[in-house]
CSV table of C-alpha atoms in Angstrom, one decimal:
chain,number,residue,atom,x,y,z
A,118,UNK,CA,-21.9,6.3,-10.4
A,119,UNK,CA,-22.4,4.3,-6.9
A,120,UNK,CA,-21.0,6.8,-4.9
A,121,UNK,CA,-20.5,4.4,-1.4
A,122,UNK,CA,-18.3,2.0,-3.9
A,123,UNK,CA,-16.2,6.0,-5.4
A,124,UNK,CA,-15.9,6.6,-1.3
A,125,UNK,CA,-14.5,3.0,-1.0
A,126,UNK,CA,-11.9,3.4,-4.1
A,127,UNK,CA,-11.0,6.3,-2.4
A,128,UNK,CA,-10.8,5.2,0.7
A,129,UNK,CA,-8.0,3.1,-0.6
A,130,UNK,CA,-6.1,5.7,-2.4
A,131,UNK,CA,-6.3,7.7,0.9
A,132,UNK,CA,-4.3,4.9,2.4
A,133,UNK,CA,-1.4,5.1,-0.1
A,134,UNK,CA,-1.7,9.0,-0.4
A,135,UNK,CA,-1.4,9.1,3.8
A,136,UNK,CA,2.4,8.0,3.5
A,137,UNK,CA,3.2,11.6,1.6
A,138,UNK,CA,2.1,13.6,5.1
A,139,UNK,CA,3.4,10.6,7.1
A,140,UNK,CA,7.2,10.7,5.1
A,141,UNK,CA,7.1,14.2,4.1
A,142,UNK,CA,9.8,16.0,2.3
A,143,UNK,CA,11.9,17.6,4.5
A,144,UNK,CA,16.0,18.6,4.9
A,145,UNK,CA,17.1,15.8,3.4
A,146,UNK,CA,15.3,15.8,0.5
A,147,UNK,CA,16.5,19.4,0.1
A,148,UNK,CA,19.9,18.3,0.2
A,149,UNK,CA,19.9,15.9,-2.7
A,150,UNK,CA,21.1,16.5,-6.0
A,151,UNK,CA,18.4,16.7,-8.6
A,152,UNK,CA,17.7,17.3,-12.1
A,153,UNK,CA,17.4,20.8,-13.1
A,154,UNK,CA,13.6,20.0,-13.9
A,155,UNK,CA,12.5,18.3,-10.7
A,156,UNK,CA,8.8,19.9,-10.1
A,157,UNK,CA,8.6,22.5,-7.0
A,158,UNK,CA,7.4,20.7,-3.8
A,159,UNK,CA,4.0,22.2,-4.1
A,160,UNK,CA,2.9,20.3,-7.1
A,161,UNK,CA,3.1,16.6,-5.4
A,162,UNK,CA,0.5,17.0,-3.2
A,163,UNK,CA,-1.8,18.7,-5.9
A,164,UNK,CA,-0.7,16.1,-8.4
A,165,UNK,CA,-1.4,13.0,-6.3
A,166,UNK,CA,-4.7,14.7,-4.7
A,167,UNK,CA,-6.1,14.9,-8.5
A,168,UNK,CA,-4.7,11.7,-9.3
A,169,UNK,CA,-6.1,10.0,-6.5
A,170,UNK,CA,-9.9,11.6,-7.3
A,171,UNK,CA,-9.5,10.4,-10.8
A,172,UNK,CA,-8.6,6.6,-10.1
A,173,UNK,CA,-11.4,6.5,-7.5
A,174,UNK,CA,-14.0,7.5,-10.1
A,175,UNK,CA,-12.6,5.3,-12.9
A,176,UNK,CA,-12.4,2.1,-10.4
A,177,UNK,CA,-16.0,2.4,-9.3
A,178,UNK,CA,-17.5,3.5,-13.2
A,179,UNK,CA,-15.5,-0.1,-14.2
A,180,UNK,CA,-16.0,-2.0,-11.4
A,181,UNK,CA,-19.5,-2.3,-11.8
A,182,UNK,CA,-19.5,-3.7,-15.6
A,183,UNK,CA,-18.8,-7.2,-17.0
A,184,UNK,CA,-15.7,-8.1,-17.7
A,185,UNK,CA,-13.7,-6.0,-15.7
A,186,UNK,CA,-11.3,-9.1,-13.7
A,187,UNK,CA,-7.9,-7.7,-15.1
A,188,UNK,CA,-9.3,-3.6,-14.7
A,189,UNK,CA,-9.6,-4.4,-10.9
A,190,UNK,CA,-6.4,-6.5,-10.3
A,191,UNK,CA,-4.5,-3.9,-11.9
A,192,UNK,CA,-6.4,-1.3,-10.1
A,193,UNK,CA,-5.4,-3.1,-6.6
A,194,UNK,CA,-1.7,-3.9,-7.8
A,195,UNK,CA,-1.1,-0.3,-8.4
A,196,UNK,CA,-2.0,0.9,-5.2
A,197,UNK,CA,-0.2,-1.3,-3.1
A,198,UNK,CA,3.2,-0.4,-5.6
A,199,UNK,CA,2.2,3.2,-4.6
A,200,UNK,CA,1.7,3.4,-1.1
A,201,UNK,CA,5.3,1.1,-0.9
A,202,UNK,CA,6.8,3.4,-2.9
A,203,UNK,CA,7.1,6.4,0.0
A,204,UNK,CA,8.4,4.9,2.6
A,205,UNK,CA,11.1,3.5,0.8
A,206,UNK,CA,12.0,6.6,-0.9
A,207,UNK,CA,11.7,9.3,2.1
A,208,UNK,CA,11.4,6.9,5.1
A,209,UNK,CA,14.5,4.3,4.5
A,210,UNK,CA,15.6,7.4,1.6
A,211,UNK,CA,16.9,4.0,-0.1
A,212,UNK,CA,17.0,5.6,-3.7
A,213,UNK,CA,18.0,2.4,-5.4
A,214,UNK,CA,15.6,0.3,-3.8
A,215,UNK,CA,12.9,2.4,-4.5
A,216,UNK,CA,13.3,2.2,-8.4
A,217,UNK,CA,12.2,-1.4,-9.3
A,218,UNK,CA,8.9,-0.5,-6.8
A,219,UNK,CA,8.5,2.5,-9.0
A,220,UNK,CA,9.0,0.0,-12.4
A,221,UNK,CA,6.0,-2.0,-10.6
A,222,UNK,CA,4.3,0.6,-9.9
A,223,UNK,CA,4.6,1.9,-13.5
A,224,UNK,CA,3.7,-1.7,-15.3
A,225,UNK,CA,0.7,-1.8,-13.1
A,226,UNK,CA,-0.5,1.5,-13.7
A,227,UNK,CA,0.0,0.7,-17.4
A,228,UNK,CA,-1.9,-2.2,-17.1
A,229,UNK,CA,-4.8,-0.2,-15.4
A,230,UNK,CA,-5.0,2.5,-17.5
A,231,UNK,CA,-5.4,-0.3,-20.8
A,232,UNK,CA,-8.1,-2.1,-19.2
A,233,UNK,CA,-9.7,0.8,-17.9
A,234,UNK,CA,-9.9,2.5,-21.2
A,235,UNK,CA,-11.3,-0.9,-23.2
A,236,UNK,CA,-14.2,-1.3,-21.1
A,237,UNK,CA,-14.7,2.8,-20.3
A,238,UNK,CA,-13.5,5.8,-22.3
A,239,UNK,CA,-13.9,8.2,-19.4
A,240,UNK,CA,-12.6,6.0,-16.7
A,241,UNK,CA,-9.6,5.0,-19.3
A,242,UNK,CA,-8.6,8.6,-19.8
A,243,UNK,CA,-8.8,9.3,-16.0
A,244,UNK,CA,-6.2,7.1,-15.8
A,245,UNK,CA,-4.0,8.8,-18.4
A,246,UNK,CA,-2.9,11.6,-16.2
A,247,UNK,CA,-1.7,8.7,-13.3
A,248,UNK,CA,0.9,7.4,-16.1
A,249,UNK,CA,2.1,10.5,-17.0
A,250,UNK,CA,3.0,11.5,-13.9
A,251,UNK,CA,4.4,7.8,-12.8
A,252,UNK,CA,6.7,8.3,-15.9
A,253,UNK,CA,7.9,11.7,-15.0
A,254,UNK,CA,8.1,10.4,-11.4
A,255,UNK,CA,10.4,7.2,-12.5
A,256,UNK,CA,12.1,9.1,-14.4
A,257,UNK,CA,13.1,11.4,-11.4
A,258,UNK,CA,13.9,8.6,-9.3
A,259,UNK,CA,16.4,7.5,-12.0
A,260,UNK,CA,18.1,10.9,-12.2
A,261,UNK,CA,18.2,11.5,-8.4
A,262,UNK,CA,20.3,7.8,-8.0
A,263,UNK,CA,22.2,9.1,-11.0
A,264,UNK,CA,22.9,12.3,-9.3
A,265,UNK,CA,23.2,11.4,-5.5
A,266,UNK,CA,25.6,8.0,-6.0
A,267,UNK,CA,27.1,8.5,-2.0
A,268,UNK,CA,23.8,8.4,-0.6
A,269,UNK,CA,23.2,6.0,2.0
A,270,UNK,CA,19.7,4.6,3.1
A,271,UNK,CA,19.0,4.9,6.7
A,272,UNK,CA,20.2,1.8,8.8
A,273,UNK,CA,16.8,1.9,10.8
A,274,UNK,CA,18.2,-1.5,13.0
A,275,UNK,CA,20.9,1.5,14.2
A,276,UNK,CA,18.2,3.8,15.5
B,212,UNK,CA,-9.1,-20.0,-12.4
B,213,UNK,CA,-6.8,-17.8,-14.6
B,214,UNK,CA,-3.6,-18.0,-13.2
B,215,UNK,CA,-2.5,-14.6,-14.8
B,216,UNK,CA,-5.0,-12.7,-13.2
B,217,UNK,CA,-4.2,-14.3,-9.9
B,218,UNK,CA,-0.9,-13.5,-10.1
B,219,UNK,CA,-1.3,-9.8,-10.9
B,220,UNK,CA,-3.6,-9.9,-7.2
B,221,UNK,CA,-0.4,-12.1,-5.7
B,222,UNK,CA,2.1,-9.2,-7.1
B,223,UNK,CA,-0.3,-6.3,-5.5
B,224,UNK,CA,0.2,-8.3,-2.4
B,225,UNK,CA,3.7,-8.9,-2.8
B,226,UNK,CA,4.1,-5.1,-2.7
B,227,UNK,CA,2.4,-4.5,0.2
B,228,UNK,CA,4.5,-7.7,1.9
B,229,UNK,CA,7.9,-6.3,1.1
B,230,UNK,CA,7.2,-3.7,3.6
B,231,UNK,CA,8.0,-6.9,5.8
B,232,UNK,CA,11.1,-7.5,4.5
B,233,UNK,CA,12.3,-4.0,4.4
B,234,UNK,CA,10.9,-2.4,7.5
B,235,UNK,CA,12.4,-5.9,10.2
B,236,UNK,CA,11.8,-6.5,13.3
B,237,UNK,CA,14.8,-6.0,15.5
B,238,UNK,CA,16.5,-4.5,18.5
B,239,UNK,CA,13.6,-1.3,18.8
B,240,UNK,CA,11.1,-4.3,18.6
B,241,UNK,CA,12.5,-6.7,21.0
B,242,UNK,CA,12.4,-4.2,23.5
B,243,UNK,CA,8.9,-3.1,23.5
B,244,UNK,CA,6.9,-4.2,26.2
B,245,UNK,CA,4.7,-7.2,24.5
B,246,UNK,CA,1.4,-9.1,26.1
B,247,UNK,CA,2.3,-12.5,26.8
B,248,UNK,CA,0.4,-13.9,24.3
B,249,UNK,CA,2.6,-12.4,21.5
B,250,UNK,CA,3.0,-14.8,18.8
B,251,UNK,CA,6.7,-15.6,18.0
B,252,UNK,CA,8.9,-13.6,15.5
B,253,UNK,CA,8.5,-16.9,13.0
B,254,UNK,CA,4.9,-16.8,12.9
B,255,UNK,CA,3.9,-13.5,11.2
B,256,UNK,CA,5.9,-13.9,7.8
B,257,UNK,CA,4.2,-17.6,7.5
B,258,UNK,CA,0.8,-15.8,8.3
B,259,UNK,CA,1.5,-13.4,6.2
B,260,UNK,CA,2.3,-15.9,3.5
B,261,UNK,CA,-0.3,-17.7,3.5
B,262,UNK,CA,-2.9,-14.7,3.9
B,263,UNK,CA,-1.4,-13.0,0.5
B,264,UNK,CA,-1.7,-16.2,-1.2
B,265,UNK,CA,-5.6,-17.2,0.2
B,266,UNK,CA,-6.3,-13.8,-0.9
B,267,UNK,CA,-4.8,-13.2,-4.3
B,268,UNK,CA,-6.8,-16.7,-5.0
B,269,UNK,CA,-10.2,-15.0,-3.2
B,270,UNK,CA,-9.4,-12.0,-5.6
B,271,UNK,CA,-8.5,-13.9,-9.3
B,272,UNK,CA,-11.9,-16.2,-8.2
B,273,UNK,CA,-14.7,-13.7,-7.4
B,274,UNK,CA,-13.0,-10.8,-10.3
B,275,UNK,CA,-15.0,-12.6,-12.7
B,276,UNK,CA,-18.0,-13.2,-11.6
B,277,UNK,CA,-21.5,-10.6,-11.9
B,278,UNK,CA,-21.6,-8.1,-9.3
B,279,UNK,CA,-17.9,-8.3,-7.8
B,280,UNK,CA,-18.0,-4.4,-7.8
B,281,UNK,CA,-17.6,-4.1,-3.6
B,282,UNK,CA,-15.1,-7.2,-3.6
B,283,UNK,CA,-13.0,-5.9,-5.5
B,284,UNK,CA,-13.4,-2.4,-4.5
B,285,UNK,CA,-12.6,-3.6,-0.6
B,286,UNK,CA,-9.9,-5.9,-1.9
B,287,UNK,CA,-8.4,-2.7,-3.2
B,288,UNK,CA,-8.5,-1.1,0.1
B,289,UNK,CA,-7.3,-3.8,2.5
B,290,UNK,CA,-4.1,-3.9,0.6
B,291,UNK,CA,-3.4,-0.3,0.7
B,292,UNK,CA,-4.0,-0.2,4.3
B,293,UNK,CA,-2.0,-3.3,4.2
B,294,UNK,CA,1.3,-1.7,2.6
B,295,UNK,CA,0.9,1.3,5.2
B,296,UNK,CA,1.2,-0.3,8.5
B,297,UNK,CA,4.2,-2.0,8.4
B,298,UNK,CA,6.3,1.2,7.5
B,299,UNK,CA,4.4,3.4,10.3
B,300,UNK,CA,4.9,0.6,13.2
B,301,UNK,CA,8.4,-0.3,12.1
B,302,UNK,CA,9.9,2.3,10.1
B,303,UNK,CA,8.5,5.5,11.9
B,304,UNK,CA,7.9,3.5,14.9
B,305,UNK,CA,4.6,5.2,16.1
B,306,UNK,CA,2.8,2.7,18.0
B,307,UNK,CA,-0.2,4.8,18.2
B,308,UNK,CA,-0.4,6.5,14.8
B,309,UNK,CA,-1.1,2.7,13.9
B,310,UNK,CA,-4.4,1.8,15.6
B,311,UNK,CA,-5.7,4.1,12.9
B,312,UNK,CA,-4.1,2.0,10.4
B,313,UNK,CA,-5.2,-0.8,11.8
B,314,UNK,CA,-8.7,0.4,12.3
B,315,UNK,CA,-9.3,1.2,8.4
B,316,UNK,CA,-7.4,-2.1,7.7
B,317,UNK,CA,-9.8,-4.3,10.1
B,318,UNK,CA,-13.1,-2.5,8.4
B,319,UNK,CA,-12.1,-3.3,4.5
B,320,UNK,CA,-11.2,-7.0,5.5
B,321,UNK,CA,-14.0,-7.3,7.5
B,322,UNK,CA,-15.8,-5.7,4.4
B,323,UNK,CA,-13.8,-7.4,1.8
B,324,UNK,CA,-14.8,-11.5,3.6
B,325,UNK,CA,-18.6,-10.5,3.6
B,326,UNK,CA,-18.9,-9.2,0.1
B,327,UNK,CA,-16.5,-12.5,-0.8
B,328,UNK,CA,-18.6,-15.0,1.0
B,329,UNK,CA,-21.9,-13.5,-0.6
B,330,UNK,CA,-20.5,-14.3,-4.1
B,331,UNK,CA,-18.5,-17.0,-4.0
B,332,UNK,CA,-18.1,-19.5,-0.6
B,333,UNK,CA,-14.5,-20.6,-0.8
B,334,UNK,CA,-13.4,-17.2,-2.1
B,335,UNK,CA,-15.1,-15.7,1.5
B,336,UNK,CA,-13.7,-18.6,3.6
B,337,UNK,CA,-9.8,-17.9,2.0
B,338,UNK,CA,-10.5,-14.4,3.6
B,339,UNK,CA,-11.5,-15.5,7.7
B,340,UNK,CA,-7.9,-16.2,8.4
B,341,UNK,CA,-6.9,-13.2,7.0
B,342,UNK,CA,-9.9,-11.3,9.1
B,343,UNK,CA,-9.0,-13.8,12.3
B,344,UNK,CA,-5.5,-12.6,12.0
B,345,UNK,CA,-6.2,-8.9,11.7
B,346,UNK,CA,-7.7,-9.1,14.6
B,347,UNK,CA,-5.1,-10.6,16.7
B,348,UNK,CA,-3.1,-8.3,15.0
B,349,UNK,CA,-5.2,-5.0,16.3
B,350,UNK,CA,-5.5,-6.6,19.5
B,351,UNK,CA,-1.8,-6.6,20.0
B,352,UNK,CA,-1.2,-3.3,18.6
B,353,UNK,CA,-3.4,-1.8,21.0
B,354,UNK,CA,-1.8,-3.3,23.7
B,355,UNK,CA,1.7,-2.3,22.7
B,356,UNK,CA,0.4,1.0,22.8
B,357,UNK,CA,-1.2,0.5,26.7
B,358,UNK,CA,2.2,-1.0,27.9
B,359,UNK,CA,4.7,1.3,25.8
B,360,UNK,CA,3.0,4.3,27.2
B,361,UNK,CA,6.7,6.7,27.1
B,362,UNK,CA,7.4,5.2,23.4
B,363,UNK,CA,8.1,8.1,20.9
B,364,UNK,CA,8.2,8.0,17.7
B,365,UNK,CA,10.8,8.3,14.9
B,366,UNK,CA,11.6,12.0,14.0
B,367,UNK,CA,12.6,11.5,10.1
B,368,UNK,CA,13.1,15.1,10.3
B,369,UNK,CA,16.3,15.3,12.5
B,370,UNK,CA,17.9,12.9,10.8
């Protein structure tokens, strides 16, 4: 594997995965209502560190071979979906909003981990974990708009 | 050029432009201490415009060809760097946490038009506005910082 084009991919996912210190968890996020099997805080930032090494080495094992057009849009759609996704959920906490981002999020992810896997086994798997966890994440979403109807996003233009 | 492959590259930078549209300009903005060569409210959202749609083509045309690895790997990054700005400038509203942003954002465009241009000429001239505008962009960004010098930033946490 190339590793300058890895440290690139990477690069990239650092850029999405820099929101989660940027709009951390905090009070408020400890205050919502959520489903009795919401993870414990700790396992985001292990979750999304492992994620983010795995989609770094699956992007540059694929980007390098022929025919790998739809592989890399999908690989570039889902990181922009993903590094929307935080501010919306813990900077605006807009819970609603942040649910069709997560559906794009999840298509694109989808996407990525098909086209991954029918050019590279091992990148295609890598991406496995990544839609596990987006589905688990959606799901949360979901439940947490389900669970916390009252909430209301922040009214930044009131700040 | 396959119009469902450029479309997947305009969604990725549709999620990275709704940060626009979700983090506005307004009163906080209006009262920052600007250079006087700040562009007007009106022109960023039809720069932005333009730049997500002379990219997306950049992307759907050099994805296909031999050797698009670094392309594509640096059109990956620009748009997560993308996404991230617009929620740290506007939403937490930390002028200087941006310039790294920026910074990061500048390097994989600058990155992303090179490795374009050596693969496919119209594909590397769709990115120069895009690398014109990002430096504008980091220009004015800096400055905002010089002249906002008492400026703090947005504590998420005591709200």
């Amino acid at each position: 594997m190339d590793i300058l084009l890895f440290c690139i991919f990477l690069a990239a996912t650092f850029g999405a995965g820099a929101t989660g210190a940027l709009f951390p968890t905090g009070e408020w996020y400890k205050g919502l209502n959520k489903p009795s099997w919401t993870p414990p805080n700790w396992v985001f930032p292990v979750m999304w560190t492992s994620i983010y090494l795995l989609i770094a080495f699956a992007g540059a094992r694929v980007a390098v071979l022929d025919g790998s057009a739809y592989a890399m849009a999908f690989w570039a759609m889902q990181i922009a979906f993903n590094a929307l996704w935080t501010p919306v959920f813990f900077g605006l906490r807009n819970l609603k909003g942040s649910v069709p981002i997560m559906v794009c999020l999840w298509i694109a992810v989808l996407g990525a981990t098909i086209t991954h896997m029918q050019l590279d086994f091992w990148a295609g798997l890598a991406f496995v974990p990544y839609l596990a966890w987006v589905s688990v994440a959606a799901a949360l979403n979901l439940e947490m708009v389900r669970l916390n109807p009252d909430q209301k996003s922040l009214q930044l233009q009131n700040l």
